[in-house]
XYZ file of C-alpha atoms in Angstrom:
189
model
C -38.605 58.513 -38.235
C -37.457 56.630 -41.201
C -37.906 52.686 -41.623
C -34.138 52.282 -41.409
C -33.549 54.623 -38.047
C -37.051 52.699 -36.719
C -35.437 49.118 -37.481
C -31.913 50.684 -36.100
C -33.898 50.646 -32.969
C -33.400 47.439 -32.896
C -30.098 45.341 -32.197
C -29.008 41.867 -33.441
C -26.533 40.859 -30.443
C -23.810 37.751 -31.541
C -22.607 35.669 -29.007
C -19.184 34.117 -30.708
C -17.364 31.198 -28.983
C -14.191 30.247 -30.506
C -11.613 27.752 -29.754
C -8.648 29.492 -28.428
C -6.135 27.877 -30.634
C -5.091 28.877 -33.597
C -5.872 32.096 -32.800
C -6.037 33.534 -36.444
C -9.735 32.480 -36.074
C -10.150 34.772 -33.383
C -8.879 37.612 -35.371
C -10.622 36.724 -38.360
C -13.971 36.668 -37.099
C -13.062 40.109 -35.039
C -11.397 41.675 -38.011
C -15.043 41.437 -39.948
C -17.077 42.491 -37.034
C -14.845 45.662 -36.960
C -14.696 46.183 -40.150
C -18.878 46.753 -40.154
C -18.677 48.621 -37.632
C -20.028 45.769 -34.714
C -19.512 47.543 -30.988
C -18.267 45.117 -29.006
C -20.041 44.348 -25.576
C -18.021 42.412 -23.956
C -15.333 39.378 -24.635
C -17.265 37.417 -27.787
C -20.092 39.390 -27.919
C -21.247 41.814 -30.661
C -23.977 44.396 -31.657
C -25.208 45.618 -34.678
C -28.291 48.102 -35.944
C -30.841 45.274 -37.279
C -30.488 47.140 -40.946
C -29.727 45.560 -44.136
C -26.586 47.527 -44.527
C -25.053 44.988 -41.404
C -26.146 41.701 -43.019
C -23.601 40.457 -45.015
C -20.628 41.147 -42.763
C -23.055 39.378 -39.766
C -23.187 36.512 -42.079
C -19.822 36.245 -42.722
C -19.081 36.395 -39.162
C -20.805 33.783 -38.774
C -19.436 31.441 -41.685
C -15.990 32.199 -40.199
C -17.261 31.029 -36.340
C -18.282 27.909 -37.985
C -15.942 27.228 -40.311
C -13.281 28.034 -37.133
C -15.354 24.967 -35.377
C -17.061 27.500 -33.267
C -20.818 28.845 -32.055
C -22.685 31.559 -33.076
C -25.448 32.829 -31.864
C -27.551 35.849 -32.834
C -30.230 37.435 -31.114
C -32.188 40.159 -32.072
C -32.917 42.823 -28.614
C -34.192 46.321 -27.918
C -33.654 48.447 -25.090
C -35.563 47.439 -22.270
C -36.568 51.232 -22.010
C -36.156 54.439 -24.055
C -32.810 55.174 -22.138
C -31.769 51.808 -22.665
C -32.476 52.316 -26.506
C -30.852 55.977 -26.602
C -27.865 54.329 -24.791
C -26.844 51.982 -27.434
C -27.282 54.552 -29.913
C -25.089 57.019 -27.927
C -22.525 54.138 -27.935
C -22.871 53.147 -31.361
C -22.830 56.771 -32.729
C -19.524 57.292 -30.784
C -18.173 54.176 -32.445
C -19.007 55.811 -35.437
C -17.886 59.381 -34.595
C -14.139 57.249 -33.315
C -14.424 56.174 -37.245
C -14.565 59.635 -38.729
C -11.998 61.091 -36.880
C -9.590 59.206 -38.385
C -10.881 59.342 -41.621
C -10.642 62.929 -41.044
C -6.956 62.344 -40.001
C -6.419 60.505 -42.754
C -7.636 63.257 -45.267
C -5.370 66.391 -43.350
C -2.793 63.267 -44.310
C -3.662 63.297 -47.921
C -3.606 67.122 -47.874
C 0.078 67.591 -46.446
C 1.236 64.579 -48.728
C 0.099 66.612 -51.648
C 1.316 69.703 -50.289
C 5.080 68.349 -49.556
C 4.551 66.756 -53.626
C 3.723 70.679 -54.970
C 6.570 71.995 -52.463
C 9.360 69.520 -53.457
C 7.910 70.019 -57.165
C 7.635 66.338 -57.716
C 5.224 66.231 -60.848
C 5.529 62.467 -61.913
C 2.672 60.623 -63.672
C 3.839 58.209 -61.073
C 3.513 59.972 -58.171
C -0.002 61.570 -59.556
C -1.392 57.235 -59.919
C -0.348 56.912 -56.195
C -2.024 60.189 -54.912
C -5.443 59.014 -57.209
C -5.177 55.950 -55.124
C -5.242 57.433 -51.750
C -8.165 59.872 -52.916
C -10.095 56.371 -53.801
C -9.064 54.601 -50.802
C -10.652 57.789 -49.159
C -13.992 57.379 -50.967
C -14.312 53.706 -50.304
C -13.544 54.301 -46.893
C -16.292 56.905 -46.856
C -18.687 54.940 -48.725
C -18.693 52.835 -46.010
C -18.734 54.812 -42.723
C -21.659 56.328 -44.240
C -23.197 53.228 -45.238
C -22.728 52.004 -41.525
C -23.442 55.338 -39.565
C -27.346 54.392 -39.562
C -27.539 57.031 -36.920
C -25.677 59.960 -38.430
C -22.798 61.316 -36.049
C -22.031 65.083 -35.778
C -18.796 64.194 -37.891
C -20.263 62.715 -41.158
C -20.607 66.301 -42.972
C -17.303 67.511 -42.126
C -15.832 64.074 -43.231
C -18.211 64.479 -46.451
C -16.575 68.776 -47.204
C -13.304 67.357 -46.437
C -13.189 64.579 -49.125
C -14.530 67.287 -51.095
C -11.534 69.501 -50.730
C -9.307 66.415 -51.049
C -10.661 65.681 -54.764
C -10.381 69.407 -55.014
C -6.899 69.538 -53.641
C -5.769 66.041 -55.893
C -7.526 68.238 -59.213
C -5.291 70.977 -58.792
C -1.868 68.635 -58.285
C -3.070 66.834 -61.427
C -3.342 69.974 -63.248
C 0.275 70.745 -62.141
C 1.497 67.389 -63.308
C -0.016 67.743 -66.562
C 1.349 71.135 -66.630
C 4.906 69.878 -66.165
C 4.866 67.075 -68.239
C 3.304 69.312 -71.255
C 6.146 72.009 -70.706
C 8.764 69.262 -70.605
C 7.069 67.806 -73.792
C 7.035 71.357 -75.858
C 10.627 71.736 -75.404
C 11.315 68.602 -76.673
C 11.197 69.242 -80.914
């Protein structure tokens, strides 16, 4: 087992007490715990694999709890037993595998886009920045699931061949435009 699946073994568990009003606190302080990947337990309270990967977004949890007026709390915890352990790993990993089915979604997304752009024949430098976007959005976004799935769901190598065929996929459309804009530009004289 490596040192970063033997630490994942253990948990640091937040206990986050807001005041109710404004509630933009709330959602601040549960828009970063989602955004690493935190499953949540229960109303205000939070786990996280004790891994380096989790600290910053724990930290800034907690500088928005206090900075909201509110209490934080974090405790670090392991399963009582081997099931309990497996359990939170089994719930975490399905967190995770939630995550990269929409990121999967979101690259069969990318792939019709493109394929509607090469159908309509829309071969704009324009329309080539925007599509270069997406594929980077994609990337970040992967960058991070795979930064946060410390446990490796059965998803993360068909997310990592499909982001593959999407750089593939926005290559060949880039090719196009280029091709386009080149034949345009040669019968110009």
């Amino acid at each position: 087992m490596t040192e970063t699946v033997e630490q994942a073994t253990r948990w640091l568990i937040l206990v986050i007490k807001l005041p109710a009003d404004p509630s933009r606190h709330r959602v601040a302080v549960w828009r970063e715990l989602r955004k690493i990947g935190a499953l949540s337990l229960g109303q205000g309270v939070w786990a996280v694999p004790e891994v380096p990967v989790f600290a910053d977004g724990v930290r800034r949890a907690l500088e928005l709890t206090d900075a909201a007026g509110g209490q934080g709390l974090t405790l670090q915890a392991s399963g009582r037993s081997e099931q309990d352990a497996a359990r939170f790993r089994e719930m975490f990993t399905a967190a995770r595998s939630a995550d990269w089915a929409e990121f999967l979604a979101d690259c069969g997304k990318f792939d019709e886009e493109i394929a509607k752009e090469i159908r309509i024949a829309k071969f704009t430098l324009a329309e080539l920045e925007e599509e270069e976007q997406s594929l980077e959005r994609l990337r970040r976004w992967h960058r991070d699931l795979t930064a946060r799935d410390v446990f490796g769901a059965p998803e993360a190598a068909e997310a990592a061949e499909r982001l593959k065929r999407c750089a593939a996929v926005c290559e060949d459309y880039s090719e196009r435009v280029f091709g386009a804009l080149h034949s345009t530009d040669e019968g110009v004289s």
